[in-house]
Amino acid sequence: GSNFSGTILSTSFAIGFIKDLPMNSNRNIGFGLGIGYSYGVFIQNMKILENSNVVEIATDYSINRFRMHSVEVPIEFRWRTSTPSKYKFWRVYAGVKFGYLIASKAKYKGGGESLNYSNLNAFEKFNYGLSLSAGYNTWNIYLYYGLNPVFSNKAVLEGDKINMNAIKVGLMFYIL
């Protein structure tokens, strides 16, 4: 897949609930366990053929994107400068996130073709990765690195297995 190209405009949105479990009386060290929903749109130049595991590089298209809907379970180690009565504080939350793909869709339009597929076999159903959020009060920088590939081990591009992991960078907002 040396001809693969993605775009910086790919987006995702996640919402969820994390239960904070303080580990000390100062409430500045703890764990978090949660559940959430994630929606991602990936804009790139790969075209899935039919609803198979075969992917090819697309060259002449006006629309080419994958959409993914997942249920996620984050587990975090949490450090912060909070106290039981101080709600504006610095935080660093590091952890793992497990996800399960509940729906996927690919849309391709170009070269005289218009393709629209749902619940694609080419994507890995179960995913997991490392997460980190850090910041002050409501505003936090968020990083995620997927430890397993986005595509299933059966998906092939130009005869080779596709080893593409997700990397997400964005903003995380916490509401107390």
PDB file of C-alpha atoms in Angstrom:
ATOM      1  CA  GLY A   1       0.000   0.000   0.000  1.00  0.00           C
ATOM      2  CA  SER A   2       2.654   2.605  -0.849  1.00  0.00           C
ATOM      3  CA  ASN A   3       0.051   4.630  -2.806  1.00  0.00           C
ATOM      4  CA  PHE A   4      -2.270   5.096   0.184  1.00  0.00           C
ATOM      5  CA  SER A   5      -3.101   8.654   1.163  1.00  0.00           C
ATOM      6  CA  GLY A   6      -5.362   9.999   3.854  1.00  0.00           C
ATOM      7  CA  THR A   7      -6.497  13.479   4.709  1.00  0.00           C
ATOM      8  CA  ILE A   8      -6.170  15.604   7.814  1.00  0.00           C
ATOM      9  CA  LEU A   9      -9.891  16.409   7.482  1.00  0.00           C
ATOM     10  CA  SER A  10     -11.023  13.004   8.720  1.00  0.00           C
ATOM     11  CA  THR A  11     -13.123  13.565  11.824  1.00  0.00           C
ATOM     12  CA  SER A  12     -14.482  11.733  14.819  1.00  0.00           C
ATOM     13  CA  PHE A  13     -16.824  12.469  17.680  1.00  0.00           C
ATOM     14  CA  ALA A  14     -17.213  10.611  20.955  1.00  0.00           C
ATOM     15  CA  ILE A  15     -19.507  10.980  23.928  1.00  0.00           C
ATOM     16  CA  GLY A  16     -19.624   8.953  27.081  1.00  0.00           C
ATOM     17  CA  PHE A  17     -19.673   8.656  30.817  1.00  0.00           C
ATOM     18  CA  ILE A  18     -16.690   7.816  33.045  1.00  0.00           C
ATOM     19  CA  LYS A  19     -17.137   6.941  36.706  1.00  0.00           C
ATOM     20  CA  ASP A  20     -14.323   8.465  38.748  1.00  0.00           C
ATOM     21  CA  LEU A  21     -12.985   6.176  41.484  1.00  0.00           C
ATOM     22  CA  PRO A  22     -10.664   8.187  43.802  1.00  0.00           C
ATOM     23  CA  MET A  23      -7.897   6.197  45.497  1.00  0.00           C
ATOM     24  CA  ASN A  24      -6.980   8.630  48.307  1.00  0.00           C
ATOM     25  CA  SER A  25      -8.603  11.171  50.620  1.00  0.00           C
ATOM     26  CA  ASN A  26      -7.180  14.092  48.606  1.00  0.00           C
ATOM     27  CA  ARG A  27      -9.081  12.715  45.563  1.00  0.00           C
ATOM     28  CA  ASN A  28      -6.123  13.565  43.314  1.00  0.00           C
ATOM     29  CA  ILE A  29      -5.256   9.983  42.291  1.00  0.00           C
ATOM     30  CA  GLY A  30      -7.776   7.507  41.006  1.00  0.00           C
ATOM     31  CA  PHE A  31      -9.126   5.309  38.294  1.00  0.00           C
ATOM     32  CA  GLY A  32     -11.861   5.881  35.753  1.00  0.00           C
ATOM     33  CA  LEU A  33     -14.139   3.297  34.165  1.00  0.00           C
ATOM     34  CA  GLY A  34     -16.651   4.241  31.512  1.00  0.00           C
ATOM     35  CA  ILE A  35     -18.808   3.527  28.520  1.00  0.00           C
ATOM     36  CA  GLY A  36     -19.356   5.613  25.426  1.00  0.00           C
ATOM     37  CA  TYR A  37     -20.182   5.931  21.760  1.00  0.00           C
ATOM     38  CA  SER A  38     -17.766   6.934  18.996  1.00  0.00           C
ATOM     39  CA  TYR A  39     -18.422   8.019  15.410  1.00  0.00           C
ATOM     40  CA  GLY A  40     -15.567   8.349  12.940  1.00  0.00           C
ATOM     41  CA  VAL A  41     -15.296   9.415   9.306  1.00  0.00           C
ATOM     42  CA  PHE A  42     -12.134   8.468   7.411  1.00  0.00           C
ATOM     43  CA  ILE A  43     -11.471  10.243   4.115  1.00  0.00           C
ATOM     44  CA  GLN A  44      -8.794   8.545   2.030  1.00  0.00           C
ATOM     45  CA  ASN A  45      -8.130   6.908  -1.345  1.00  0.00           C
ATOM     46  CA  MET A  46      -8.950   3.236  -0.618  1.00  0.00           C
ATOM     47  CA  LYS A  47     -12.017   1.674  -2.261  1.00  0.00           C
ATOM     48  CA  ILE A  48     -13.548  -1.542  -0.944  1.00  0.00           C
ATOM     49  CA  LEU A  49     -14.701  -3.811  -3.763  1.00  0.00           C
ATOM     50  CA  GLU A  50     -18.251  -5.049  -3.212  1.00  0.00           C
ATOM     51  CA  ASN A  51     -18.641  -6.047   0.449  1.00  0.00           C
ATOM     52  CA  SER A  52     -15.464  -8.084   0.439  1.00  0.00           C
ATOM     53  CA  ASN A  53     -12.040  -7.952   1.998  1.00  0.00           C
ATOM     54  CA  VAL A  54     -10.432  -6.675  -1.214  1.00  0.00           C
ATOM     55  CA  VAL A  55      -9.385  -3.024  -1.224  1.00  0.00           C
ATOM     56  CA  GLU A  56      -7.844  -1.099  -4.096  1.00  0.00           C
ATOM     57  CA  ILE A  57      -6.388   2.376  -4.541  1.00  0.00           C
ATOM     58  CA  ALA A  58      -8.911   4.792  -6.061  1.00  0.00           C
ATOM     59  CA  THR A  59      -7.582   7.487  -8.383  1.00  0.00           C
ATOM     60  CA  ASP A  60     -10.575   9.315  -9.914  1.00  0.00           C
ATOM     61  CA  TYR A  61     -13.311  10.024  -7.384  1.00  0.00           C
ATOM     62  CA  SER A  62     -15.379  12.841  -5.911  1.00  0.00           C
ATOM     63  CA  ILE A  63     -16.472  11.045  -2.710  1.00  0.00           C
ATOM     64  CA  ASN A  64     -14.593   8.280  -0.875  1.00  0.00           C
ATOM     65  CA  ARG A  65     -15.106   7.767   2.851  1.00  0.00           C
ATOM     66  CA  PHE A  66     -15.659   5.168   5.535  1.00  0.00           C
ATOM     67  CA  ARG A  67     -17.947   5.787   8.516  1.00  0.00           C
ATOM     68  CA  MET A  68     -17.676   3.777  11.698  1.00  0.00           C
ATOM     69  CA  HIS A  69     -19.925   3.601  14.775  1.00  0.00           C
ATOM     70  CA  SER A  70     -18.462   1.973  17.908  1.00  0.00           C
ATOM     71  CA  VAL A  71     -19.262   1.304  21.537  1.00  0.00           C
ATOM     72  CA  GLU A  72     -16.220   2.064  23.713  1.00  0.00           C
ATOM     73  CA  VAL A  73     -15.056   1.158  27.215  1.00  0.00           C
ATOM     74  CA  PRO A  74     -12.242   3.360  28.589  1.00  0.00           C
ATOM     75  CA  ILE A  75     -10.182   2.420  31.658  1.00  0.00           C
ATOM     76  CA  GLU A  76      -7.954   5.224  32.974  1.00  0.00           C
ATOM     77  CA  PHE A  77      -5.379   5.961  35.641  1.00  0.00           C
ATOM     78  CA  ARG A  78      -6.105   9.523  36.779  1.00  0.00           C
ATOM     79  CA  TRP A  79      -3.830  12.145  38.359  1.00  0.00           C
ATOM     80  CA  ARG A  80      -4.993  15.694  39.060  1.00  0.00           C
ATOM     81  CA  THR A  81      -4.391  18.712  41.275  1.00  0.00           C
ATOM     82  CA  SER A  82      -7.948  18.645  42.642  1.00  0.00           C
ATOM     83  CA  THR A  83      -9.196  18.592  46.215  1.00  0.00           C
ATOM     84  CA  PRO A  84     -12.660  17.551  47.470  1.00  0.00           C
ATOM     85  CA  SER A  85     -13.798  21.201  47.108  1.00  0.00           C
ATOM     86  CA  LYS A  86     -11.656  22.443  44.153  1.00  0.00           C
ATOM     87  CA  TYR A  87     -13.253  21.804  40.748  1.00  0.00           C
ATOM     88  CA  LYS A  88     -10.835  23.677  38.477  1.00  0.00           C
ATOM     89  CA  PHE A  89      -7.598  21.729  38.279  1.00  0.00           C
ATOM     90  CA  TRP A  90      -4.832  20.305  36.089  1.00  0.00           C
ATOM     91  CA  ARG A  91      -5.259  16.695  35.027  1.00  0.00           C
ATOM     92  CA  VAL A  92      -3.440  13.874  33.270  1.00  0.00           C
ATOM     93  CA  TYR A  93      -5.524  10.782  32.519  1.00  0.00           C
ATOM     94  CA  ALA A  94      -3.790   7.843  30.814  1.00  0.00           C
ATOM     95  CA  GLY A  95      -5.346   4.518  29.978  1.00  0.00           C
ATOM     96  CA  VAL A  96      -6.611   1.971  27.524  1.00  0.00           C
ATOM     97  CA  LYS A  97      -9.752   2.049  25.462  1.00  0.00           C
ATOM     98  CA  PHE A  98     -11.580  -0.980  24.112  1.00  0.00           C
ATOM     99  CA  GLY A  99     -14.076  -0.619  21.288  1.00  0.00           C
ATOM    100  CA  TYR A 100     -16.541  -2.754  19.388  1.00  0.00           C
ATOM    101  CA  LEU A 101     -17.642  -1.755  15.884  1.00  0.00           C
ATOM    102  CA  ILE A 102     -21.457  -1.834  15.768  1.00  0.00           C
ATOM    103  CA  ALA A 103     -21.913  -0.397  12.258  1.00  0.00           C
ATOM    104  CA  SER A 104     -19.795   0.680   9.306  1.00  0.00           C
ATOM    105  CA  LYS A 105     -20.468   2.212   5.934  1.00  0.00           C
ATOM    106  CA  ALA A 106     -18.422   3.033   2.853  1.00  0.00           C
ATOM    107  CA  LYS A 107     -19.420   5.544   0.198  1.00  0.00           C
ATOM    108  CA  TYR A 108     -17.587   5.906  -3.094  1.00  0.00           C
ATOM    109  CA  LYS A 109     -18.489   8.025  -6.102  1.00  0.00           C
ATOM    110  CA  GLY A 110     -16.221   8.361  -9.099  1.00  0.00           C
ATOM    111  CA  GLY A 111     -15.192   6.938 -12.451  1.00  0.00           C
ATOM    112  CA  GLY A 112     -18.831   6.324 -13.394  1.00  0.00           C
ATOM    113  CA  GLU A 113     -19.436   4.271 -10.229  1.00  0.00           C
ATOM    114  CA  SER A 114     -21.566   5.046  -7.194  1.00  0.00           C
ATOM    115  CA  LEU A 115     -21.067   2.523  -4.378  1.00  0.00           C
ATOM    116  CA  ASN A 116     -22.680   2.487  -0.958  1.00  0.00           C
ATOM    117  CA  TYR A 117     -22.003  -0.439   1.412  1.00  0.00           C
ATOM    118  CA  SER A 118     -22.969  -1.090   5.029  1.00  0.00           C
ATOM    119  CA  ASN A 119     -21.545  -3.361   7.742  1.00  0.00           C
ATOM    120  CA  LEU A 120     -18.291  -4.084   5.966  1.00  0.00           C
ATOM    121  CA  ASN A 121     -16.347  -7.296   6.526  1.00  0.00           C
ATOM    122  CA  ALA A 122     -13.057  -5.537   5.841  1.00  0.00           C
ATOM    123  CA  PHE A 123     -13.024  -3.723   9.203  1.00  0.00           C
ATOM    124  CA  GLU A 124     -11.848  -5.202  12.491  1.00  0.00           C
ATOM    125  CA  LYS A 125     -14.845  -5.491  14.852  1.00  0.00           C
ATOM    126  CA  PHE A 126     -12.854  -5.302  18.110  1.00  0.00           C
ATOM    127  CA  ASN A 127     -10.254  -2.577  18.611  1.00  0.00           C
ATOM    128  CA  TYR A 128      -8.110  -1.357  21.485  1.00  0.00           C
ATOM    129  CA  GLY A 129      -5.503   1.291  22.081  1.00  0.00           C
ATOM    130  CA  LEU A 130      -3.762   3.699  24.423  1.00  0.00           C
ATOM    131  CA  SER A 131      -5.317   7.028  25.372  1.00  0.00           C
ATOM    132  CA  LEU A 132      -4.056  10.174  27.067  1.00  0.00           C
ATOM    133  CA  SER A 133      -5.865  13.380  27.977  1.00  0.00           C
ATOM    134  CA  ALA A 134      -4.205  16.316  29.716  1.00  0.00           C
ATOM    135  CA  GLY A 135      -5.247  19.860  30.437  1.00  0.00           C
ATOM    136  CA  TYR A 136      -6.805  22.346  32.801  1.00  0.00           C
ATOM    137  CA  ASN A 137     -10.457  22.478  33.870  1.00  0.00           C
ATOM    138  CA  THR A 138     -12.793  21.716  30.942  1.00  0.00           C
ATOM    139  CA  TRP A 139     -10.234  22.029  28.086  1.00  0.00           C
ATOM    140  CA  ASN A 140      -7.939  19.044  27.490  1.00  0.00           C
ATOM    141  CA  ILE A 141      -5.770  17.708  24.694  1.00  0.00           C
ATOM    142  CA  TYR A 142      -6.655  14.134  23.739  1.00  0.00           C
ATOM    143  CA  LEU A 143      -4.441  11.500  22.070  1.00  0.00           C
ATOM    144  CA  TYR A 144      -5.299   7.938  21.053  1.00  0.00           C
ATOM    145  CA  TYR A 145      -3.130   5.315  19.368  1.00  0.00           C
ATOM    146  CA  GLY A 146      -4.789   2.105  18.183  1.00  0.00           C
ATOM    147  CA  LEU A 147      -2.752  -0.980  19.024  1.00  0.00           C
ATOM    148  CA  ASN A 148      -4.486  -3.189  16.476  1.00  0.00           C
ATOM    149  CA  PRO A 149      -5.199  -2.496  12.788  1.00  0.00           C
ATOM    150  CA  VAL A 150      -8.412  -0.806  11.617  1.00  0.00           C
ATOM    151  CA  PHE A 151      -8.830  -3.430   8.880  1.00  0.00           C
ATOM    152  CA  SER A 152      -9.365  -7.129   9.613  1.00  0.00           C
ATOM    153  CA  ASN A 153      -6.488  -9.530   9.027  1.00  0.00           C
ATOM    154  CA  LYS A 154      -8.345 -10.798   5.943  1.00  0.00           C
ATOM    155  CA  ALA A 155      -8.433  -7.409   4.182  1.00  0.00           C
ATOM    156  CA  VAL A 156      -5.873  -7.042   1.388  1.00  0.00           C
ATOM    157  CA  LEU A 157      -4.593  -4.123  -0.681  1.00  0.00           C
ATOM    158  CA  GLU A 158      -2.588  -5.017  -3.786  1.00  0.00           C
ATOM    159  CA  GLY A 159      -2.248  -8.564  -2.414  1.00  0.00           C
ATOM    160  CA  ASP A 160      -0.822  -7.462   0.961  1.00  0.00           C
ATOM    161  CA  LYS A 161      -2.443  -7.361   4.384  1.00  0.00           C
ATOM    162  CA  ILE A 162      -3.427  -3.810   5.424  1.00  0.00           C
ATOM    163  CA  ASN A 163      -1.619  -2.763   8.620  1.00  0.00           C
ATOM    164  CA  MET A 164      -3.192   0.626   9.305  1.00  0.00           C
ATOM    165  CA  ASN A 165      -3.700   1.733  12.912  1.00  0.00           C
ATOM    166  CA  ALA A 166      -5.866   4.629  14.096  1.00  0.00           C
ATOM    167  CA  ILE A 167      -4.290   7.769  15.528  1.00  0.00           C
ATOM    168  CA  LYS A 168      -6.599  10.409  16.968  1.00  0.00           C
ATOM    169  CA  VAL A 169      -5.631  13.887  18.146  1.00  0.00           C
ATOM    170  CA  GLY A 170      -8.204  16.337  19.403  1.00  0.00           C
ATOM    171  CA  LEU A 171      -9.919  18.113  22.261  1.00  0.00           C
ATOM    172  CA  MET A 172     -11.634  16.442  25.202  1.00  0.00           C
ATOM    173  CA  PHE A 173     -14.174  18.320  27.306  1.00  0.00           C
ATOM    174  CA  TYR A 174     -14.971  17.179  30.840  1.00  0.00           C
ATOM    175  CA  ILE A 175     -18.217  18.173  32.521  1.00  0.00           C
ATOM    176  CA  LEU A 176     -18.307  17.607  36.278  1.00  0.00           C
TER     177      LEU A 176
END
